[in-house]
Short mmCIF file of C-alpha atoms and ligand atoms in Angstrom, two decimals:
data_model
loop_
_atom_site.label_atom_id
_atom_site.label_comp_id
_atom_site.label_asym_id
_atom_site.label_seq_id
_atom_site.Cartn_x
_atom_site.Cartn_y
_atom_site.Cartn_z
CA MET A 17 -14.54 -4.24 -32.48
CA ILE A 18 -10.89 -4.75 -33.29
CA ASN A 19 -8.94 -7.52 -31.57
CA ARG A 20 -5.45 -6.41 -30.55
CA THR A 21 -2.36 -8.55 -30.28
CA PHE A 22 -0.83 -9.96 -27.14
CA LEU A 23 2.25 -7.85 -27.65
CA SER A 24 0.38 -4.58 -27.43
CA ALA A 25 -1.33 -5.77 -24.24
CA TYR A 26 2.09 -6.57 -22.79
CA LEU A 27 3.45 -3.14 -23.72
CA LEU A 28 0.47 -1.50 -22.12
CA LEU A 29 1.05 -3.45 -18.94
CA ALA A 30 4.70 -2.37 -18.87
CA ALA A 31 3.68 1.25 -19.32
CA THR A 32 1.23 0.90 -16.45
CA VAL A 33 4.01 -0.26 -14.15
CA ILE A 34 6.24 2.66 -15.11
CA TYR A 35 3.60 5.24 -14.37
CA ALA A 36 2.60 3.49 -11.16
CA ASN A 37 6.02 4.43 -9.82
CA ASP A 38 5.18 8.12 -9.82
CA HIS A 39 5.05 8.57 -6.08
CA THR A 40 4.73 12.34 -6.20
CA LEU A 41 1.30 12.05 -7.69
CA LEU A 42 0.44 9.17 -5.38
CA GLN A 43 1.43 11.32 -2.42
CA ALA A 44 -0.65 14.22 -3.75
CA LEU A 45 -3.66 11.91 -3.84
CA TYR A 46 -3.20 11.37 -0.10
CA ASP A 47 -2.56 15.04 0.59
CA HIS A 48 -5.76 16.07 -1.16
CA ASN A 49 -7.88 13.52 0.56
CA VAL A 50 -8.51 11.39 -2.51
CA VAL A 51 -7.15 8.35 -0.69
CA LYS A 52 -8.54 8.08 2.82
CA HIS A 53 -7.60 5.79 5.72
CA GLY A 54 -10.32 4.42 7.96
CA ALA A 55 -12.84 1.60 8.17
CA PHE A 56 -15.03 1.52 5.08
CA ILE A 57 -17.67 -0.89 3.89
CA PHE A 58 -18.40 -1.02 0.18
CA ARG A 59 -21.87 -1.48 -1.28
CA SER A 60 -20.96 -5.11 -1.88
CA GLY A 61 -20.42 -5.55 1.89
CA GLN A 62 -16.67 -5.90 1.42
CA LYS A 63 -14.58 -4.17 4.12
CA SER A 64 -11.59 -1.96 3.39
CA SER A 65 -9.12 0.12 5.40
CA ILE A 66 -8.74 2.60 2.56
CA TYR A 67 -11.15 4.40 0.34
CA VAL A 68 -10.39 6.20 -2.90
CA ASP A 69 -12.57 9.18 -3.72
CA MET A 70 -11.26 10.46 -7.05
CA ARG A 71 -13.94 13.12 -7.18
CA ASN A 72 -12.12 15.08 -4.46
CA ALA A 73 -9.39 15.77 -7.01
CA ILE A 74 -11.59 18.31 -8.77
CA SER A 75 -11.33 20.63 -5.77
CA SER A 76 -7.59 21.01 -6.22
CA PRO A 77 -6.52 22.75 -9.42
CA SER A 78 -2.93 21.60 -8.90
CA LEU A 79 -3.91 17.95 -8.43
CA LEU A 80 -6.30 18.05 -11.39
CA THR A 81 -3.51 19.48 -13.53
CA GLN A 82 -1.06 16.88 -12.22
CA LEU A 83 -3.52 14.07 -13.02
CA ALA A 84 -4.05 15.46 -16.51
CA HIS A 85 -0.25 15.58 -17.04
CA SER A 86 0.17 12.00 -15.91
CA LEU A 87 -2.75 10.72 -17.96
CA ASN A 88 -1.38 12.54 -20.96
CA ALA A 89 1.97 10.83 -20.46
CA LEU A 90 0.20 7.49 -20.09
CA ALA A 91 -1.90 7.87 -23.25
CA PRO A 92 -0.47 6.33 -26.45
CA ALA A 93 1.59 8.83 -28.41
CA LYS A 94 -0.93 9.63 -31.12
CA LYS A 95 -3.58 12.19 -31.98
CA TYR A 96 -7.27 11.55 -31.32
CA ASP A 97 -10.21 13.28 -32.92
CA ARG A 98 -12.10 13.53 -29.64
CA VAL A 99 -11.42 13.21 -25.90
CA CYS A 100 -14.33 11.97 -23.82
CA GLY A 101 -14.86 11.36 -20.09
CA VAL A 102 -17.13 8.63 -18.71
CA PRO A 103 -20.15 10.53 -17.34
CA TYR A 104 -20.38 12.31 -15.05
CA GLY A 105 -17.56 12.07 -12.54
CA THR A 106 -14.73 12.03 -15.06
CA ILE A 107 -15.88 15.00 -17.13
CA PRO A 108 -13.76 17.59 -15.23
CA LEU A 109 -10.67 15.40 -15.64
CA ALA A 110 -11.41 14.82 -19.33
CA THR A 111 -11.73 18.60 -19.75
CA ALA A 112 -8.34 19.15 -18.10
CA LEU A 113 -6.81 16.48 -20.35
CA ALA A 114 -8.44 17.83 -23.53
CA LEU A 115 -7.05 21.29 -22.74
CA GLU A 116 -3.62 19.84 -22.01
CA ARG A 117 -3.62 17.90 -25.30
CA ASN A 118 -5.34 20.69 -27.19
CA GLU A 119 -7.77 18.16 -28.62
CA PRO A 120 -11.54 18.59 -29.02
CA MET A 121 -13.84 17.11 -26.45
CA ILE A 122 -17.28 15.56 -26.44
CA MET A 123 -19.54 14.83 -23.50
CA LEU A 124 -21.93 11.93 -22.94
CA ARG A 125 -25.37 12.18 -21.39
CA LYS A 126 -26.63 9.32 -19.29
CA GLU A 127 -30.27 10.21 -19.94
CA ILE A 128 -31.93 11.59 -23.07
CA LYS A 129 -33.30 15.09 -22.57
CA ASN A 130 -37.10 15.18 -23.06
CA HIS A 131 -36.84 18.64 -24.57
CA GLY A 132 -34.59 20.17 -27.20
CA THR A 133 -32.45 17.98 -29.40
CA GLN A 134 -32.62 14.67 -27.48
CA LYS A 135 -28.91 14.30 -27.99
CA ARG A 136 -26.92 11.65 -26.12
CA ILE A 137 -23.61 13.22 -27.08
CA GLU A 138 -22.85 16.90 -26.60
CA GLY A 139 -20.28 18.66 -28.70
CA GLU A 140 -19.38 18.34 -32.35
CA TYR A 141 -18.27 15.06 -33.89
CA LYS A 142 -18.75 12.92 -36.95
CA PRO A 143 -19.03 9.16 -37.46
CA GLY A 144 -15.60 7.60 -37.71
CA ASP A 145 -13.99 10.00 -35.22
CA ARG A 146 -11.36 8.25 -33.09
CA VAL A 147 -11.91 8.73 -29.37
CA LEU A 148 -9.66 8.64 -26.30
CA LEU A 149 -11.95 7.62 -23.43
CA ILE A 150 -11.12 8.60 -19.82
CA GLU A 151 -12.39 6.99 -16.62
CA ASP A 152 -11.39 7.94 -13.06
CA VAL A 153 -11.72 4.56 -11.33
CA ILE A 154 -12.35 1.24 -13.08
CA THR A 155 -14.10 -1.25 -10.81
CA THR A 156 -16.61 -3.45 -12.66
CA GLY A 157 -15.94 -1.61 -15.89
CA GLY A 158 -19.71 -1.23 -16.38
CA SER A 159 -19.65 2.54 -16.86
CA VAL A 160 -16.82 2.30 -19.38
CA ARG A 161 -18.71 -0.35 -21.33
CA GLU A 162 -21.87 1.79 -21.36
CA ALA A 163 -19.90 4.79 -22.58
CA ILE A 164 -18.27 2.71 -25.33
CA ASP A 165 -21.70 1.42 -26.45
CA LEU A 166 -23.08 4.94 -26.62
CA LEU A 167 -20.13 6.21 -28.61
CA GLU A 168 -20.22 3.25 -31.00
CA GLN A 169 -23.97 3.66 -31.55
CA GLN A 170 -23.17 7.08 -33.00
CA GLY A 171 -20.44 5.66 -35.22
CA LEU A 172 -17.48 6.80 -33.13
CA ILE A 173 -14.42 4.57 -32.65
CA VAL A 174 -13.03 4.11 -29.13
CA GLU A 175 -9.32 3.65 -29.76
CA ASP A 176 -7.98 3.72 -26.22
CA VAL A 177 -9.17 3.87 -22.62
CA ILE A 178 -7.11 5.45 -19.84
CA ALA A 179 -7.97 5.60 -16.16
CA CYS A 180 -6.53 6.89 -12.90
CA LEU A 181 -7.10 3.74 -10.89
CA ASP A 182 -7.59 0.06 -11.67
CA TYR A 183 -9.42 -1.62 -8.80
CA GLN A 184 -8.05 -4.93 -10.11
CA GLN A 185 -11.40 -6.65 -10.50
CA GLY A 186 -10.33 -8.04 -13.86
CA SER A 187 -12.21 -5.36 -15.81
CA VAL A 188 -9.12 -3.77 -17.35
CA GLU A 189 -8.07 -7.15 -18.77
CA LYS A 190 -11.64 -7.76 -19.97
CA LEU A 191 -11.69 -4.43 -21.81
CA ARG A 192 -8.36 -5.27 -23.43
CA ASP A 193 -9.70 -8.68 -24.48
CA LEU A 194 -12.65 -6.93 -26.10
CA GLY A 195 -10.21 -4.91 -28.17
CA TYR A 196 -10.03 -1.70 -26.15
CA PRO A 197 -6.45 -1.10 -25.03
CA THR A 198 -6.85 0.06 -21.43
CA GLN A 199 -4.30 1.47 -19.03
CA ALA A 200 -4.42 2.90 -15.51
CA LEU A 201 -2.02 5.15 -13.62
CA TYR A 202 -2.31 3.06 -10.47
CA THR A 203 -3.64 -0.25 -9.33
CA ILE A 204 -5.34 -0.59 -5.97
CA ALA A 205 -2.30 -2.65 -4.92
CA ASP A 206 -0.08 0.42 -5.49
CA ILE A 207 -2.34 2.43 -3.22
CA ILE A 208 -2.40 -0.26 -0.53
CA ASN A 209 1.39 -0.65 -0.63
CA HIS A 210 1.87 3.05 -0.24
CA THR A 211 -0.64 3.11 2.62
CA GLU A 212 1.07 0.23 4.41
CA ASN A 213 4.39 2.04 4.17
CA THR A 214 3.01 5.10 5.90
CA LYS A 215 1.23 3.41 8.78
CA TYR A 216 4.15 2.64 11.05
CA THR A 217 3.48 4.78 14.12
CA HIS A 218 -0.25 4.66 14.05
CA ASN A 219 -0.76 2.74 17.22
CA LEU A 220 2.00 4.18 19.40
CA THR A 221 1.06 6.80 21.96
CA TYR A 222 3.05 10.00 22.36
CA ALA A 223 4.15 8.69 25.77
CA GLN A 224 5.54 5.52 24.17
CA ARG A 225 7.33 7.55 21.55
CA ALA A 226 8.82 9.82 24.22
CA GLN A 227 10.39 6.67 25.65
CA THR A 228 11.63 5.20 22.41
CA SER A 229 13.05 8.40 20.91
CA CYS A 230 16.79 8.95 21.19
CA ASN A 231 16.50 12.69 20.62
CA VAL A 232 16.25 14.84 23.74
CA VAL A 233 14.02 17.51 22.18
CA SER A 234 11.81 14.84 20.66
CA GLN A 235 11.39 13.25 24.07
CA LYS A 236 10.46 16.64 25.51
CA ILE A 237 7.89 17.41 22.89
CA PHE A 238 6.19 14.01 23.12
CA ALA A 239 6.10 14.36 26.92
CA ILE A 240 4.59 17.86 26.71
CA MET A 241 1.93 16.67 24.27
CA GLU A 242 1.00 13.79 26.51
CA GLN A 243 0.96 15.94 29.65
CA LYS A 244 -1.01 18.88 28.20
CA LYS A 245 -3.15 16.73 25.91
CA THR A 246 -2.41 18.91 22.94
CA ASN A 247 -0.71 18.43 19.59
CA LEU A 248 -1.35 22.02 18.57
CA ALA A 249 1.49 24.35 17.58
CA LEU A 250 0.69 28.01 17.08
CA ALA A 251 2.22 29.81 14.10
CA ALA A 252 2.19 33.35 15.49
CA ASP A 253 2.99 35.39 12.40
CA VAL A 254 2.37 38.79 14.00
CA THR A 255 4.72 41.71 13.56
CA THR A 256 5.02 43.31 16.99
CA THR A 257 6.54 41.85 20.13
CA GLN A 258 3.53 42.98 22.17
CA GLU A 259 1.08 41.05 19.98
CA LEU A 260 3.31 38.02 20.09
CA LEU A 261 3.75 38.05 23.87
CA SER A 262 -0.01 38.49 24.34
CA LEU A 263 -0.74 35.53 22.08
CA ALA A 264 1.86 33.40 23.89
CA GLU A 265 0.34 34.31 27.26
CA LEU A 266 -3.24 33.80 26.08
CA LEU A 267 -2.80 30.54 24.18
CA GLY A 268 0.20 29.09 26.03
CA PRO A 269 -1.92 26.62 28.03
CA HIS A 270 -3.25 25.05 24.83
CA ILE A 271 -0.12 24.56 22.73
CA CYS A 272 2.94 22.35 22.71
CA VAL A 273 5.04 24.59 20.44
CA LEU A 274 5.09 28.28 19.59
CA LYS A 275 6.45 28.78 16.08
CA ILE A 276 7.65 32.27 15.22
CA HIS A 277 9.28 34.20 12.40
CA VAL A 278 11.53 36.42 14.46
CA ASP A 279 12.58 38.43 11.42
CA ILE A 280 9.08 39.82 10.83
CA LEU A 281 9.03 41.62 14.19
CA THR A 282 9.36 45.37 13.78
CA ASP A 283 10.47 46.04 17.37
CA PHE A 284 12.66 43.08 18.29
CA THR A 285 14.82 43.43 21.41
CA PRO A 286 16.81 40.86 23.39
CA LEU A 287 14.47 41.60 26.32
CA PHE A 288 11.56 40.28 24.25
CA ILE A 289 13.30 36.91 24.03
CA GLU A 290 13.71 36.82 27.81
CA GLN A 291 10.00 37.56 28.24
CA LEU A 292 9.04 34.92 25.70
CA LYS A 293 11.23 32.30 27.39
CA THR A 294 9.55 33.04 30.73
CA ILE A 295 6.08 32.53 29.24
CA ALA A 296 7.23 29.32 27.53
CA GLN A 297 8.46 27.99 30.86
CA GLN A 298 5.33 29.02 32.71
CA HIS A 299 3.03 27.30 30.24
CA THR A 300 5.38 24.47 29.21
CA PHE A 301 5.75 24.81 25.48
CA LEU A 302 8.78 24.82 23.20
CA LEU A 303 9.98 27.70 21.05
CA MET A 304 10.48 27.11 17.36
CA ALA A 305 12.18 29.59 15.02
CA ASP A 306 10.83 28.95 11.54
CA ARG A 307 14.01 30.36 9.99
CA LYS A 308 14.20 27.80 7.16
CA PHE A 309 18.00 27.85 7.07
CA SER A 310 19.16 26.99 3.60
CA ASP A 311 22.68 28.30 3.03
CA ILE A 312 26.06 26.58 3.02
CA GLY A 313 27.25 25.29 6.39
CA ASN A 314 29.50 28.20 7.34
CA THR A 315 26.93 30.91 6.59
CA THR A 316 24.13 28.99 8.27
CA GLN A 317 26.27 28.57 11.37
CA LEU A 318 26.65 32.36 11.54
CA GLN A 319 22.95 32.96 10.88
CA TYR A 320 22.08 30.46 13.61
CA THR A 321 24.33 31.85 16.30
CA GLN A 322 25.08 35.51 15.42
CA GLY A 323 23.29 38.60 14.11
CA ILE A 324 20.81 40.34 16.36
CA TYR A 325 18.64 37.29 16.95
CA HIS A 326 21.13 34.75 18.34
CA ILE A 327 18.60 32.04 17.46
CA ALA A 328 20.68 29.17 18.82
CA ASP A 329 20.51 30.74 22.30
CA TRP A 330 16.77 30.47 22.67
CA ALA A 331 15.06 28.36 19.98
CA ASP A 332 14.48 24.76 21.05
CA LEU A 333 13.66 23.98 17.43
CA VAL A 334 14.60 25.55 14.11
CA THR A 335 13.44 24.70 10.62
CA VAL A 336 16.06 23.78 8.03
CA GLN A 337 15.75 23.17 4.30
CA ALA A 338 17.42 19.98 3.10
CA LEU A 339 18.52 21.57 -0.18
CA PRO A 340 22.16 22.40 0.79
CA GLY A 341 22.83 18.79 1.84
CA ALA A 342 24.00 17.22 5.10
CA GLY A 343 26.77 19.79 5.69
CA ILE A 344 24.19 22.28 6.91
CA LEU A 345 23.22 19.98 9.78
CA ALA A 346 26.78 19.17 10.76
CA SER A 347 27.82 22.81 10.97
CA MET A 348 24.74 23.84 12.94
CA GLN A 349 25.19 21.01 15.39
CA GLN A 350 28.82 21.93 15.82
CA ALA A 351 27.78 25.50 16.61
CA THR A 352 25.45 24.58 19.47
CA GLN A 353 27.06 21.52 21.08
CA CYS A 354 23.91 21.37 23.12
CA ALA A 355 21.59 18.38 23.39
CA ASP A 356 18.45 20.44 23.89
CA ARG A 357 18.66 22.23 20.55
CA ALA A 358 17.20 20.45 17.56
CA VAL A 359 16.21 20.79 13.93
CA VAL A 360 12.94 20.20 12.16
CA LEU A 361 13.91 19.25 8.64
CA ILE A 362 11.60 20.38 5.84
CA THR A 363 10.80 17.40 3.64
CA GLN A 364 7.55 18.64 2.11
CA MET A 365 5.82 22.01 1.95
CA SER A 366 2.20 23.11 1.95
CA SER A 367 2.40 25.80 -0.71
CA HIS A 368 0.73 25.13 -4.07
CA ASP A 369 3.02 23.69 -6.70
CA ASN A 370 6.06 23.58 -4.44
CA LEU A 371 9.11 21.85 -5.86
CA ALA A 372 9.56 19.14 -3.23
CA SER A 373 9.20 16.07 -5.44
CA SER A 374 9.06 12.62 -3.88
CA ALA A 375 12.72 12.09 -4.85
CA TYR A 376 13.66 15.26 -2.98
CA THR A 377 11.56 14.24 0.02
CA ASN A 378 13.22 10.82 0.15
CA ARG A 379 16.69 12.33 0.01
CA ALA A 380 15.79 14.83 2.71
CA ILE A 381 14.65 11.97 4.95
CA ALA A 382 17.84 10.02 4.24
CA MET A 383 19.80 13.13 5.27
CA GLY A 384 17.83 13.38 8.52
CA ASN A 385 18.37 9.69 9.22
CA GLU A 386 22.12 10.31 9.42
CA HIS A 387 21.59 12.94 12.14
CA THR A 388 18.76 11.71 14.34
CA ASP A 389 20.52 13.06 17.42
CA PHE A 390 20.05 16.58 15.99
CA VAL A 391 17.04 16.22 13.67
CA ALA A 392 14.09 15.78 16.00
CA GLY A 393 11.25 16.24 13.58
CA LEU A 394 10.20 16.54 9.97
CA ILE A 395 7.85 19.02 8.36
CA ALA A 396 5.66 16.79 6.26
CA ARG A 397 2.10 16.45 4.99
CA THR A 398 2.15 12.72 5.68
CA ALA A 399 4.14 10.50 8.04
CA ILE A 400 6.26 9.35 5.17
CA THR A 401 9.02 7.30 6.74
CA PRO A 402 9.09 4.28 9.02
CA ASN A 403 11.50 6.02 11.39
CA GLU A 404 10.03 6.40 14.80
CA PRO A 405 12.37 8.92 16.42
CA TYR A 406 10.83 11.75 14.45
CA PHE A 407 7.74 13.76 15.21
CA PHE A 408 5.95 14.93 12.09
CA MET A 409 4.73 18.52 12.01
CA THR A 410 2.16 19.61 9.45
CA THR A 411 1.70 23.18 8.30
CA GLY A 412 -1.27 24.35 6.26
CA ILE A 413 -4.00 23.31 8.70
CA HIS A 414 -7.56 24.62 8.68
CA LEU A 415 -10.81 23.19 10.00
CA SER A 416 -12.45 24.04 6.71
CA THR A 417 -10.08 23.14 3.91
CA GLN A 418 -10.65 26.42 2.11
CA ALA A 419 -7.75 27.73 0.07
CA ILE A 420 -5.98 30.96 1.02
CA ALA A 421 -3.61 32.41 -1.59
CA ASP A 422 -0.96 29.76 -2.29
CA GLN A 423 -1.57 27.67 0.82
CA THR A 424 -2.98 24.12 0.65
CA TYR A 425 -4.91 23.16 3.74
CA LEU A 426 -5.60 19.86 5.47
CA THR A 427 -7.97 19.48 8.41
CA PRO A 428 -6.54 18.32 11.77
CA TYR A 429 -8.32 14.99 11.19
CA GLU A 430 -6.73 14.52 7.78
CA ALA A 431 -3.26 15.36 9.03
CA ILE A 432 -3.29 13.43 12.31
CA PHE A 433 -5.66 10.54 11.67
CA GLN A 434 -5.50 9.97 7.96
CA ASN A 435 -1.94 11.00 7.21
CA GLY A 436 -0.44 9.92 10.53
CA THR A 437 1.41 13.13 11.41
CA ASP A 438 1.85 14.27 15.02
CA ILE A 439 1.64 18.03 15.37
CA ILE A 440 -0.68 20.49 13.63
CA ILE A 441 0.73 23.96 13.04
CA VAL A 442 -2.04 26.55 12.86
CA GLY A 443 -1.61 30.25 12.18
CA ARG A 444 -4.17 32.62 10.73
CA ALA A 445 -7.12 30.35 11.51
CA ILE A 446 -6.43 31.05 15.18
CA TYR A 447 -4.82 34.46 15.55
CA GLU A 448 -7.07 36.14 13.00
CA SER A 449 -10.25 34.67 14.50
CA PRO A 450 -12.53 36.92 16.57
CA ASP A 451 -12.03 34.61 19.56
CA PRO A 452 -8.50 33.16 19.47
CA ILE A 453 -8.86 31.22 22.74
CA ALA A 454 -12.06 29.44 21.71
CA THR A 455 -10.61 28.77 18.27
CA ALA A 456 -7.33 27.43 19.67
CA ILE A 457 -9.34 25.11 21.93
CA ALA A 458 -11.37 23.93 18.94
CA TYR A 459 -8.15 23.09 17.05
CA LYS A 460 -6.60 21.49 20.13
CA ASN A 461 -9.66 19.28 20.57
CA ALA A 462 -9.84 18.38 16.90
CA GLY A 463 -6.14 17.44 16.85
CA TRP A 464 -6.40 15.45 20.06
CA GLU A 465 -9.52 13.57 19.02
CA ALA A 466 -7.88 12.62 15.72
CA TYR A 467 -4.83 11.36 17.64
CA GLN A 468 -6.98 9.34 20.06
CA LYS A 469 -8.86 7.79 17.21
CA ARG A 470 -5.55 6.91 15.57
CA ILE A 471 -4.15 5.15 18.62
CA GLY A 472 -7.47 3.40 19.12
CA THR A 473 -8.84 5.01 22.28
N1 LIG B 514 4.78 27.19 6.69
C1 LIG B 514 3.82 26.82 5.80
N2 LIG B 514 4.07 25.82 4.90
C2 LIG B 514 5.23 25.15 4.88
C3 LIG B 514 6.23 25.53 5.83
C4 LIG B 514 5.97 26.54 6.70
O1 LIG B 514 2.71 27.35 5.78
O2 LIG B 514 5.40 24.24 4.06
I1 LIG B 514 7.99 24.57 5.85
C5 LIG B 514 4.56 28.23 7.70
C6 LIG B 514 4.17 29.59 7.18
C7 LIG B 514 3.33 30.12 8.30
C8 LIG B 514 2.64 28.89 8.87
O3 LIG B 514 4.19 30.62 9.31
O4 LIG B 514 3.52 27.81 8.58
C9 LIG B 514 1.26 28.60 8.32
O5 LIG B 514 0.41 29.67 8.56
P1 LIG B 514 -1.18 29.62 8.28
O6 LIG B 514 -1.79 28.54 9.18
O7 LIG B 514 -1.66 31.01 8.63
O8 LIG B 514 -1.40 29.29 6.81
#
């Protein structure tokens, strides 16, 4: 074993801090249920309010790729003869990294096969090969040490160790002392800090938030949720007015918001809007036009108020992209001059590989913060800001987190309980189901139970 200098240890530490600031990846770990909130008890008996399950990352190709990118950036800038993952949990990640680096891989066996070659290492290698070793989470460091022993027994040289998470049990420092430069993308303290920053509204009820919010539409929505005991919004992406009116009539009692794409209707008439408004009043839900306005202020103002849809006349809520900057909000607000019209600002999206980086998300929130009288809510995967006036709406919701095309799904429990958002927006899972009423009730109950658990009842 080679003993490294203090200086290299210091440089490694500095690098760790730099990569720990990558909040996009950290956020993705939450979004994909790698980091979970709750009450957990470790094998040691120690209690924790968060739990990190790195293995869940393998179910998301985008997250696995993102992790491989970040680990690649974290690894020392040199070539290795072999990339190897600590068995067995880290093998998928090591594969992703080996492909990204275009370097050969080997695989360790924990047990010797009692048939065949009795090999402990799969793949081709020769004594003296220099290895980059990957671990997902370093706790005691025992698995890393075992892997190093195995590799060294076969004459391989472990040059560097990189990991996703350092549980800060002193093992990373111990490995460095033994001569294995070790770095991690995050420490458990990074994860806890991030978690603390997202927990602000967890214990407030919707009724309390209706009282504390300064936005009229926000107050309305919180009051409706409390009264109807539902945080379910229906995304009714159907293409005829008849289908849409039937869905509104059928599911109206179970929802707080009906979200529509008015421009996908093939037979739109102004009369349809009158009919929809009547149903919304009868069943007490708000109308949301998911128009995703994104042009310069003047054009958006015209799109909002003119054309054949006259959205500003009937939509309680409209979605707006933050991309054009604050001018879009000012010009829309000027066009309505009406306190019961509001915006839901898009700060994050649910589509795979969308471009909303954490820097973009933060700037979008800052933009909303300047207009809280008009911005009532945020579209987000996680309740990302300590500002209470907002309600957080989450798209991409499914009871089974199966993937459909480019959509990334969270369960109602993950969105409401774990990620602290307020409203689940559900589309195909409900209106394409054989029994939309029963399915809507199932989603309503799941969303409500998650909320009750969050507020502690
Ligand atoms: N929608 C998303 N993701 C987003 C945003 C909006 O899915 O990030 I902003 C819309 C698209 C569709 C609905 O109208 O929400 C989700 O429909 P499904 O539940 O059928 O995937």
